[in-house]
Coordinates of C-alpha atoms and ligand atoms in Angstrom, one line a residue:
A5 CA 94.5 90.7 72.9
T6 CA 96.8 91.5 69.6
E7 CA 98.9 94.5 69.2
T8 CA 96.6 96.5 67.2
E9 CA 93.5 95.0 67.9
E10 CA 90.3 98.3 68.8
K11 CA 87.8 97.4 71.7
D12 CA 84.8 99.5 71.9
L13 CA 85.9 100.1 75.8
V14 CA 89.1 99.0 77.6
I15 CA 89.0 98.6 81.5
I16 CA 91.6 98.9 83.9
G17 CA 90.8 97.0 87.3
G18 CA 88.6 93.8 87.6
G19 CA 87.6 94.7 90.9
V20 CA 83.5 95.5 92.0
A21 CA 83.3 98.6 89.7
G22 CA 85.5 97.2 86.7
Y23 CA 83.7 93.9 86.3
V24 CA 79.9 95.1 87.0
A25 CA 80.8 97.2 84.0
A26 CA 82.6 94.9 82.0
I27 CA 79.7 92.3 82.3
K28 CA 76.9 95.0 81.8
A29 CA 79.5 96.4 78.5
G30 CA 79.2 92.7 77.2
Q31 CA 75.0 92.9 77.7
E32 CA 75.2 95.8 75.4
G33 CA 77.0 94.3 72.7
L34 CA 80.0 96.2 73.3
K35 CA 83.0 94.9 72.3
V36 CA 84.7 94.9 76.0
A37 CA 88.6 94.0 77.6
C38 CA 89.0 94.4 81.2
I39 CA 92.5 94.1 82.2
E40 CA 93.3 92.5 86.1
K41 CA 96.6 92.6 88.2
R42 CA 95.8 90.2 91.1
G43 CA 95.5 87.1 89.4
T44 CA 91.9 86.7 90.0
L45 CA 88.6 89.0 89.4
G46 CA 86.6 90.5 91.9
G47 CA 89.2 93.3 93.1
T48 CA 89.7 94.4 96.9
C49 CA 85.8 93.3 97.6
L50 CA 86.0 89.8 96.6
N51 CA 89.3 88.8 97.6
V52 CA 90.6 90.9 100.8
G53 CA 87.6 92.6 101.6
C54 CA 83.8 92.2 101.8
I55 CA 83.7 88.7 101.2
P56 CA 86.4 87.2 103.3
S57 CA 85.8 90.0 106.2
K58 CA 81.9 88.6 106.2
S59 CA 83.4 84.8 106.1
L60 CA 85.4 85.5 109.5
L61 CA 82.4 87.5 110.6
N62 CA 79.8 84.8 110.4
N63 CA 81.9 82.1 111.5
S64 CA 83.4 83.8 114.5
H65 CA 80.2 84.7 115.5
L66 CA 78.9 81.7 115.4
Y67 CA 82.1 80.2 117.4
H68 CA 81.0 82.6 120.1
Q69 CA 77.6 82.6 120.5
I70 CA 77.7 78.8 120.8
L71 CA 80.9 79.5 123.7
H72 CA 78.9 81.8 125.5
D73 CA 75.1 82.2 124.2
T74 CA 73.5 78.7 124.2
K75 CA 72.8 77.2 127.8
N76 CA 69.4 79.6 128.3
R77 CA 68.3 78.3 124.8
G78 CA 68.2 75.2 125.5
I79 CA 71.8 73.6 124.6
E80 CA 74.1 71.7 125.8
V81 CA 77.5 71.8 124.0
G82 CA 80.7 69.6 124.8
D83 CA 84.4 70.8 124.3
V84 CA 84.1 73.7 121.5
K85 CA 87.6 74.2 120.5
L86 CA 88.7 76.9 117.6
N87 CA 90.1 75.8 114.6
L88 CA 91.3 78.7 112.8
K89 CA 92.7 76.8 110.0
Q90 CA 89.5 75.4 108.8
M91 CA 87.9 78.6 109.4
M92 CA 90.2 80.7 107.0
K93 CA 89.5 77.4 104.8
A94 CA 86.1 78.2 104.4
K95 CA 86.9 81.9 103.8
E96 CA 88.7 81.0 101.1
T97 CA 86.7 78.4 99.9
S98 CA 83.6 81.5 99.7
V99 CA 86.5 83.4 97.8
N100 CA 87.2 81.2 95.5
G101 CA 83.8 80.1 94.6
L102 CA 82.8 84.1 93.8
T103 CA 85.6 84.9 92.1
K104 CA 85.5 82.1 89.7
G105 CA 82.3 83.0 89.6
I106 CA 83.3 86.3 88.0
E107 CA 85.5 84.7 85.4
F108 CA 82.9 82.3 83.8
L109 CA 79.9 85.4 84.0
F110 CA 83.0 87.2 81.3
K111 CA 82.7 83.9 79.4
K112 CA 79.0 84.1 78.9
N113 CA 79.3 88.2 78.1
N114 CA 82.2 88.1 75.6
V115 CA 84.7 89.8 77.7
E116 CA 87.8 89.5 77.1
Y117 CA 90.2 89.2 80.4
I118 CA 93.4 90.3 80.4
K119 CA 95.7 89.2 83.3
G120 CA 98.2 91.9 83.4
T121 CA 99.0 95.6 84.7
G122 CA 97.9 98.5 82.4
A123 CA 99.7 101.7 81.9
F124 CA 98.4 104.0 79.3
A125 CA 100.4 104.3 76.8
D126 CA 98.6 107.2 75.0
E127 CA 94.7 108.7 75.1
H128 CA 93.6 105.7 73.6
T129 CA 95.8 102.8 74.5
V130 CA 96.9 100.9 77.4
Q131 CA 100.1 99.0 77.7
V132 CA 99.7 95.7 79.6
N133 CA 103.1 93.8 81.3
L134 CA 101.1 90.5 81.1
T135 CA 101.4 88.5 84.3
E136 CA 102.3 85.0 82.9
G137 CA 105.3 87.4 81.2
G138 CA 105.9 89.7 78.3
E139 CA 103.5 92.2 76.9
T140 CA 100.3 93.2 74.8
S141 CA 98.7 96.4 74.4
V142 CA 94.9 97.3 73.7
R143 CA 93.6 100.2 71.8
G144 CA 89.9 101.2 73.6
K145 CA 87.8 104.0 71.7
N146 CA 87.0 104.5 75.5
I147 CA 88.3 103.6 78.5
L148 CA 87.3 102.7 82.0
I149 CA 89.7 103.4 84.9
A150 CA 88.5 100.9 88.0
T151 CA 91.8 101.0 90.1
G152 CA 90.3 101.0 93.3
S153 CA 91.6 101.8 96.5
E154 CA 94.4 100.6 99.2
A155 CA 95.0 100.8 103.0
T156 CA 96.0 104.5 104.1
P157 CA 99.5 103.9 106.0
F158 CA 100.3 105.0 109.5
P159 CA 103.5 107.1 109.5
G160 CA 106.5 105.1 111.7
L161 CA 104.8 101.9 111.5
T162 CA 105.9 99.4 108.6
I163 CA 102.8 97.0 107.5
D164 CA 103.8 93.5 107.3
E165 CA 100.6 91.9 107.6
K166 CA 101.9 89.9 110.3
K167 CA 102.3 92.3 113.5
V168 CA 101.6 95.5 111.9
I169 CA 98.2 95.1 110.2
T170 CA 96.0 96.2 107.3
S171 CA 92.9 94.5 106.9
T172 CA 94.5 92.2 104.5
G173 CA 96.2 90.7 107.6
A174 CA 93.8 91.1 109.5
I175 CA 91.5 88.1 107.4
A176 CA 94.8 85.9 107.4
L177 CA 96.2 85.8 110.9
E178 CA 97.2 82.3 111.3
T179 CA 97.1 82.7 115.6
V180 CA 94.5 84.5 117.6
P181 CA 96.7 87.3 118.8
K182 CA 96.8 88.1 122.7
K183 CA 96.7 91.7 122.6
M184 CA 95.4 93.9 119.3
V185 CA 95.1 97.2 118.8
V186 CA 93.2 98.4 116.3
I187 CA 94.1 102.4 115.0
G188 CA 90.8 103.7 114.0
G189 CA 87.1 103.1 115.3
G190 CA 85.6 103.0 111.7
I191 CA 84.5 100.5 110.2
I192 CA 86.6 98.0 108.9
G193 CA 88.3 98.6 112.6
L194 CA 85.1 97.7 114.7
E195 CA 84.6 94.3 112.4
M196 CA 88.1 93.0 112.4
A197 CA 88.1 94.0 116.3
S198 CA 84.8 92.2 116.4
V199 CA 86.6 88.6 114.5
W200 CA 89.4 88.5 116.8
S201 CA 87.8 89.5 120.2
R202 CA 85.3 86.8 119.7
L203 CA 88.2 84.6 118.9
G204 CA 90.0 85.2 122.1
A205 CA 92.3 88.4 121.4
E206 CA 92.3 91.3 123.7
V207 CA 91.7 94.3 121.8
T208 CA 91.6 98.0 122.5
V209 CA 90.2 100.5 119.2
V210 CA 91.9 104.1 119.5
E211 CA 89.5 106.8 117.9
F212 CA 90.7 110.0 117.5
L213 CA 86.8 111.3 117.4
G214 CA 84.2 111.7 120.2
Q215 CA 82.9 108.2 118.4
I216 CA 83.0 105.1 116.7
G217 CA 81.8 103.7 113.3
G218 CA 83.6 106.1 110.7
P219 CA 81.8 109.4 108.7
G220 CA 78.0 109.4 108.4
M221 CA 77.1 106.9 111.3
D222 CA 74.3 108.7 113.3
A223 CA 75.7 109.8 117.0
E224 CA 72.6 108.1 118.8
I225 CA 73.3 105.2 117.4
S226 CA 77.2 104.9 117.4
K227 CA 76.7 105.1 121.6
N228 CA 74.9 102.3 121.0
I229 CA 76.7 99.9 119.4
Q230 CA 79.4 101.1 121.3
K231 CA 77.8 99.8 124.5
T232 CA 76.8 96.7 123.1
L233 CA 80.5 95.8 121.6
G234 CA 81.9 97.2 125.2
K235 CA 80.0 94.5 126.6
Q236 CA 81.1 92.1 124.0
G237 CA 84.9 92.7 125.5
I238 CA 86.3 95.5 122.9
K239 CA 88.0 98.0 125.1
F240 CA 87.5 101.7 123.4
K241 CA 90.3 104.6 123.6
L242 CA 88.3 107.7 122.4
N243 CA 89.0 111.1 121.2
T244 CA 92.6 110.0 121.5
K245 CA 95.4 109.8 119.0
V246 CA 98.1 107.4 118.3
M247 CA 101.3 109.8 118.4
E248 CA 103.9 107.2 117.0
G249 CA 104.7 103.3 116.9
D250 CA 107.5 101.4 117.5
D251 CA 107.6 97.9 116.1
S252 CA 111.4 97.1 116.1
G253 CA 110.7 94.8 119.3
S254 CA 108.8 91.4 119.5
D255 CA 106.0 93.6 120.6
V256 CA 104.8 96.6 118.9
K257 CA 104.6 99.9 121.2
I258 CA 102.1 102.2 120.3
K259 CA 102.2 105.6 121.9
V260 CA 98.5 108.0 122.4
E261 CA 97.2 111.0 123.9
A262 CA 94.4 112.6 124.6
A263 CA 93.2 114.4 121.3
K264 CA 93.2 117.7 122.9
G265 CA 96.6 117.5 124.4
G266 CA 97.4 116.0 127.7
K267 CA 98.6 112.8 128.9
E268 CA 100.3 110.3 127.4
E269 CA 100.3 106.1 127.7
T270 CA 101.9 103.5 125.7
L271 CA 99.8 100.5 124.8
D272 CA 101.7 96.9 124.3
A273 CA 100.5 94.6 121.6
D274 CA 101.3 91.8 119.6
V275 CA 99.6 92.8 116.4
V276 CA 98.4 96.4 115.5
L277 CA 95.5 96.9 113.0
V278 CA 96.2 100.1 111.3
A279 CA 92.7 100.8 109.6
I280 CA 92.8 104.9 109.6
G281 CA 90.9 104.9 106.0
R282 CA 91.4 104.0 102.5
R283 CA 93.4 105.9 99.4
P284 CA 92.5 105.7 95.6
Y285 CA 95.4 103.7 94.2
T286 CA 96.1 105.0 90.5
A287 CA 100.4 104.0 91.3
G288 CA 101.9 102.8 87.7
L289 CA 98.9 103.4 85.8
G290 CA 101.0 105.9 83.5
L291 CA 98.5 108.7 84.2
E292 CA 101.1 111.5 83.6
N293 CA 101.1 110.0 80.1
I294 CA 97.9 111.6 78.9
G295 CA 98.1 114.4 81.4
L296 CA 95.7 113.0 83.9
E297 CA 95.8 114.6 87.4
T298 CA 94.6 113.6 90.6
D299 CA 92.9 116.2 93.3
N300 CA 94.7 116.1 97.3
R301 CA 93.3 113.1 98.0
G302 CA 94.6 111.1 95.5
R303 CA 91.3 111.2 93.5
I304 CA 91.1 111.5 89.1
V305 CA 88.8 114.2 89.3
I306 CA 85.6 114.0 87.1
D307 CA 82.8 115.4 85.9
Q308 CA 79.3 114.0 86.5
E309 CA 78.9 111.3 83.5
Y310 CA 82.4 110.0 84.9
R311 CA 84.2 111.5 82.3
T312 CA 87.9 112.7 83.0
K313 CA 88.9 116.2 80.8
I314 CA 89.7 113.3 78.4
P315 CA 85.9 112.4 77.1
H316 CA 86.3 109.3 76.4
I317 CA 87.9 108.2 79.3
R318 CA 85.8 107.8 82.8
V319 CA 86.6 106.9 86.0
I320 CA 84.3 104.9 88.9
G321 CA 85.1 102.9 91.9
D322 CA 87.0 104.3 95.4
V323 CA 89.6 105.9 93.1
T324 CA 87.1 108.5 92.7
F325 CA 84.5 110.1 94.3
G326 CA 82.0 109.2 97.2
P327 CA 81.6 106.6 99.7
M328 CA 84.1 103.6 99.3
L329 CA 81.6 101.1 98.8
A330 CA 81.3 97.7 96.9
H331 CA 77.6 98.5 95.7
K332 CA 78.2 102.1 95.3
A333 CA 80.8 101.2 92.5
E334 CA 78.3 98.8 91.4
E335 CA 75.9 101.5 91.0
E336 CA 78.6 103.8 89.3
A337 CA 79.5 101.0 86.7
V338 CA 76.3 100.8 85.1
A339 CA 75.6 104.4 85.2
A340 CA 78.9 104.8 82.9
I341 CA 78.4 102.1 80.5
E342 CA 74.6 103.6 79.8
F343 CA 76.1 107.2 79.6
I344 CA 78.7 105.6 76.7
T345 CA 75.6 103.6 75.1
K346 CA 72.7 105.8 75.7
N347 CA 74.2 108.9 76.6
Y348 CA 72.1 109.0 79.9
G349 CA 72.7 107.2 83.6
H350 CA 71.8 108.0 87.4
V351 CA 73.1 107.1 90.2
N352 CA 71.2 108.5 93.8
Y353 CA 74.0 109.7 96.0
G354 CA 71.7 110.1 98.5
A355 CA 70.3 106.8 98.6
I356 CA 72.7 104.9 98.9
P357 CA 73.0 102.7 102.1
S358 CA 75.9 101.7 104.8
V359 CA 76.1 98.8 106.4
M360 CA 78.7 97.3 109.8
Y361 CA 78.5 93.8 109.6
T362 CA 78.9 93.8 114.0
H363 CA 76.6 92.1 115.7
P364 CA 74.1 93.3 116.3
E365 CA 74.5 95.0 113.3
V366 CA 74.6 98.5 111.9
A367 CA 72.7 100.0 109.4
W368 CA 71.8 103.7 107.8
V369 CA 70.3 105.4 104.4
G370 CA 70.2 109.2 103.8
Q371 CA 71.1 111.6 106.7
N372 CA 71.9 111.5 110.1
E373 CA 70.8 114.1 113.0
A374 CA 74.2 116.2 112.9
E375 CA 73.7 116.8 109.2
L376 CA 70.4 117.9 109.5
K377 CA 71.2 120.2 112.6
E378 CA 73.7 121.9 110.3
A379 CA 72.3 122.0 107.4
G380 CA 68.7 123.9 109.3
V381 CA 66.4 121.3 108.4
K382 CA 63.4 121.2 110.7
Y383 CA 63.0 117.2 111.2
K384 CA 61.0 115.1 113.3
V385 CA 62.1 111.4 115.3
G386 CA 61.0 107.9 115.6
S387 CA 62.6 105.2 116.8
F388 CA 61.5 101.8 118.7
P389 CA 64.0 99.6 120.4
F390 CA 64.1 95.6 119.5
S391 CA 64.0 94.9 122.9
A392 CA 60.1 95.7 121.9
N393 CA 59.6 93.6 119.3
S394 CA 58.5 90.2 119.8
R395 CA 60.9 88.1 117.4
A396 CA 63.9 89.4 118.3
K397 CA 62.8 88.8 122.1
T398 CA 62.2 85.5 121.3
N399 CA 65.3 85.3 119.5
L400 CA 67.1 86.4 122.6
D401 CA 68.6 88.9 120.8
S402 CA 66.7 92.2 121.1
D403 CA 70.1 95.1 121.2
G404 CA 69.3 97.9 119.6
M405 CA 67.1 100.0 118.1
V406 CA 65.4 101.6 114.6
K407 CA 65.4 105.4 114.4
F408 CA 63.6 107.4 111.4
L409 CA 64.4 111.0 110.9
A410 CA 60.8 112.4 108.5
D411 CA 60.8 116.2 107.8
A412 CA 58.8 118.6 110.1
E413 CA 56.0 119.6 107.8
T414 CA 56.0 116.8 105.0
D415 CA 56.8 113.6 106.8
R416 CA 59.3 112.7 104.0
I417 CA 61.6 110.5 105.2
L418 CA 65.3 112.3 105.5
G419 CA 67.1 109.6 107.4
I420 CA 66.8 105.5 109.0
H421 CA 69.4 104.6 111.2
I422 CA 69.3 100.8 112.7
V423 CA 71.5 99.0 114.7
G424 CA 70.1 95.9 115.8
P425 CA 70.0 92.1 114.5
N426 CA 70.1 91.8 110.8
A427 CA 69.9 95.3 110.2
G428 CA 71.8 95.4 107.1
E429 CA 68.9 93.3 105.0
M430 CA 66.1 95.6 106.8
I431 CA 67.8 99.1 105.8
A432 CA 66.9 97.8 101.9
E433 CA 63.6 98.7 102.9
G434 CA 64.6 102.2 104.1
V435 CA 66.7 103.1 100.9
L436 CA 63.2 102.1 98.6
A437 CA 61.3 104.0 100.6
L438 CA 63.9 107.1 100.0
E439 CA 63.8 106.4 96.6
Y440 CA 60.2 106.9 96.3
G441 CA 60.3 109.2 98.2
A442 CA 57.9 108.0 100.8
S443 CA 57.4 109.7 104.6
S444 CA 57.0 107.8 107.5
E445 CA 53.2 107.3 107.3
D446 CA 53.2 105.2 103.9
V447 CA 55.5 103.2 105.7
A448 CA 54.0 103.1 108.6
R449 CA 50.8 102.3 107.0
T450 CA 52.2 99.4 105.1
S451 CA 51.5 95.9 106.7
H452 CA 54.5 93.8 108.0
A453 CA 54.5 90.1 108.6
H454 CA 54.4 89.3 112.7
P455 CA 56.3 88.1 114.2
T456 CA 59.5 89.3 112.4
L457 CA 62.0 91.8 113.0
A458 CA 60.7 94.4 110.3
E459 CA 58.4 95.4 112.5
A460 CA 60.4 96.9 114.5
F461 CA 61.1 99.2 111.0
K462 CA 57.4 100.1 110.5
E463 CA 56.8 100.6 114.7
A464 CA 59.5 103.2 114.1
A465 CA 57.4 104.8 111.2
M466 CA 54.4 104.8 113.2
A467 CA 56.4 106.9 116.3
T468 CA 57.6 109.3 113.5
H469 CA 54.2 110.4 112.6
G470 CA 51.7 109.2 115.6
K471 CA 52.4 106.2 118.0
A472 CA 53.8 102.9 118.0
I473 CA 51.8 100.6 119.0
H474 CA 53.9 97.9 121.2
Y475 CA 56.0 101.1 123.0
Ligands
FAD511 P1 88.7 97.2 93.7 O1 87.7 96.6 94.6 O2 90.4 97.5 95.0 O3 89.3 97.0 92.6 C1 90.6 97.1 91.8 C2 91.1 96.6 91.2 O4 92.3 96.8 90.3 C3 91.7 95.7 92.1 O5 91.9 94.3 92.0 C4 93.5 95.6 91.4 O6 94.6 95.3 91.6 C5 93.2 96.4 89.9 N1 94.3 97.7 89.7 C6 94.5 98.2 90.0 N2 95.8 99.2 89.0 C7 95.7 98.3 87.9 C8 96.4 98.7 87.1 N3 97.1 99.5 86.4 N4 96.7 97.3 86.0 C9 95.5 95.9 86.5 N5 94.6 96.1 87.6 C10 94.8 96.5 88.5 N6 82.2 97.5 101.0 C11 81.0 97.3 101.1 O7 79.9 97.7 100.2 N7 80.3 96.3 101.4 C12 81.5 95.2 102.6 O8 80.5 94.3 103.4 C13 82.7 95.7 102.6 N8 83.8 95.5 103.1 C14 85.4 95.9 103.0 C15 86.1 95.1 103.9 C16 87.5 95.2 104.1 C17 88.6 95.0 105.0 C18 87.8 96.3 102.7 C19 88.9 97.0 102.8 C20 87.0 97.6 101.8 C21 85.3 96.7 102.1 N9 84.3 97.6 101.4 C22 83.2 97.1 101.8 C23 84.9 98.2 100.3 C24 84.8 97.5 98.8 O9 85.8 96.6 99.1 C25 85.1 98.7 97.7 O10 84.2 99.6 97.8 C26 85.4 98.3 96.4 O11 86.1 97.0 96.3 C27 85.4 99.1 95.6 O12 85.7 98.4 94.0 P2 86.7 98.9 92.9 O13 85.8 98.3 91.9 O14 86.1 100.6 92.6 O15 87.9 98.9 93.4
NAD512 P1 87.0 104.8 108.2 O1 87.2 106.2 107.3 O2 85.7 104.3 107.8 O3 87.2 105.0 109.7 C1 88.8 105.4 110.1 C2 88.6 105.9 111.4 O4 89.8 105.9 111.8 C3 88.1 107.2 111.3 O5 86.7 107.4 112.6 C4 88.9 108.3 112.1 O6 88.3 109.4 112.7 C5 89.8 107.0 112.6 N1 90.9 107.7 112.5 C6 91.6 108.6 111.7 N2 93.1 108.6 111.6 C7 93.4 108.0 113.2 C8 94.8 108.2 114.0 N3 95.5 108.7 113.7 N4 94.0 107.7 115.2 C9 93.3 107.0 116.0 N5 92.3 107.0 115.0 C10 92.2 107.6 113.6 O7 87.7 103.9 107.6 P2 88.2 102.4 107.0 O8 87.7 101.6 108.4 O9 89.7 102.6 107.7 O10 87.9 101.6 105.8 C11 88.1 102.4 104.5 C12 87.1 102.4 103.3 O11 86.5 100.7 103.6 C13 86.0 102.8 104.1 O12 85.3 103.9 103.2 C14 84.3 101.7 104.3 O13 83.1 102.4 104.0 C15 85.4 100.8 103.6 N6 84.3 99.4 104.4 C16 83.3 99.4 104.7 C17 82.5 97.9 104.6 C18 81.7 97.7 105.2 O14 80.7 98.7 104.3 N7 81.3 96.9 106.1 C19 83.7 97.4 106.0 C20 85.0 97.5 105.6 C21 85.3 98.7 104.5

């Protein structure tokens, strides 16, 4: 970019929120530039989040299955060895392919990609410290902030990404730890606990609350998956708070106590994963130069059209309100561009799915039982276990269940919760049902191919408005 060039839109951050907005803006014919400091596009999700973690989850699952779950299937395997270096390489190949793919999409859609760190000079100007050295500035009629989030640190523990790690260290360990303690039994904690436990680590998850899975997971589903993960070898300490950590020695000592006070205990680990949530990232962005403030949780405050109090500056993705999910960021990106070009845009925050990629997977959309009770909504429940589903049984992979929650009077679907094989793919049907305002009877009367796991979905719907056939 030359010094004074003015764009229709300047985007700060090339994560899922920023890059999707950039492509959409290019498609709409806007002159757009996207500033990213990381050196590659795709942000947390593609570089150190969704994609590398799913690569390790997939391949560690294969390894674990080959070790423990082949004989009864009539497959005799010989010497099974872990080659962690190669597993990491496979992960990097996927990440590199996908991040480069976005660079290609930028070119295809006439998006200018500026490699560097952006900071507000004034309300229309972003100063960029270029990665290759030097500076430039870009002016934008509109500016979109999409700077994402970072791991919340644990007071008293210094993150070195080797001994005390966040998810970023957890997807790049060079050896399998002997003992790993995970602080926080949310999605990151459980996905990473799964990876390293399958590869041979002794993993203990310490969770402050009485259930695992983080915000939103239905309590019954949470109990169900905890049981299965327990069978896989992961240990859990629920209702337990971490008081302090000591990382001064060769291993790390974590002092824990019952959440309501009481017995203290010290856990030893050679690696401690801090997974207590993520917080919005705005460091060095120069918000103070334009008088923009963040709320008490670090989020930039916006209105329903993603506008800050300076209306041509908008904010989307992890750095502002709502669940910190890639597909939520993506929906907001498209809506924000539509607000700029057409004056309207829309995201249905009531129908954003959540998926935890353990084995089995957990997936849900809409409200859970506790939320419905709290809201005083009368609802009915229909559930169906995978142990009664023919495909799950033939696959010898039948832990879990599908659970529908529907309005007691109207039968309209209010929430769908799944723990089971391929739950993450199956929930897409639930999201569509919710978007269309379907009743459980609508799903129950829809033909589902036999034999598929999705029949468990249909039968749970049948159980909600009447009776399941196979259970
Ligand atoms: P980010 O992806 O964080 O992107 C922001 C980008 O802005 C970064 O690349 C950063 O370098 C850049 N940036 C920041 N400040 C500046 C600046 N001043 N100048 C230039 N560039 C800047 N979500 C899912 O939906 N599914 C999953 O399976 C999933 N798995 C995850 C696993 C892990 C381990 C983690 C940590 C997260 C996972 N997430 C997952 C969450 C997902 O990664 C985020 O919701 C998503 O990345 C948010 O996108 P974003 O664009 O808002 O922010
Ligand atoms: P989270 O909010 O999901 O879970 C954090 C957990 O840590 C909670 O259960 C909380 O009760 C617990 N906790 C907090 N402080 C604690 C303490 N002092 N001691 C013990 N436990 C404590 O956060 P996360 O797992 O770090 O994930 C961060 C974000 O990344 C989430 O918004 C998540 O949606 C997103 N993410 C999504 C996926 C996915 O979609 N598959 C995967 C990874 C991350």
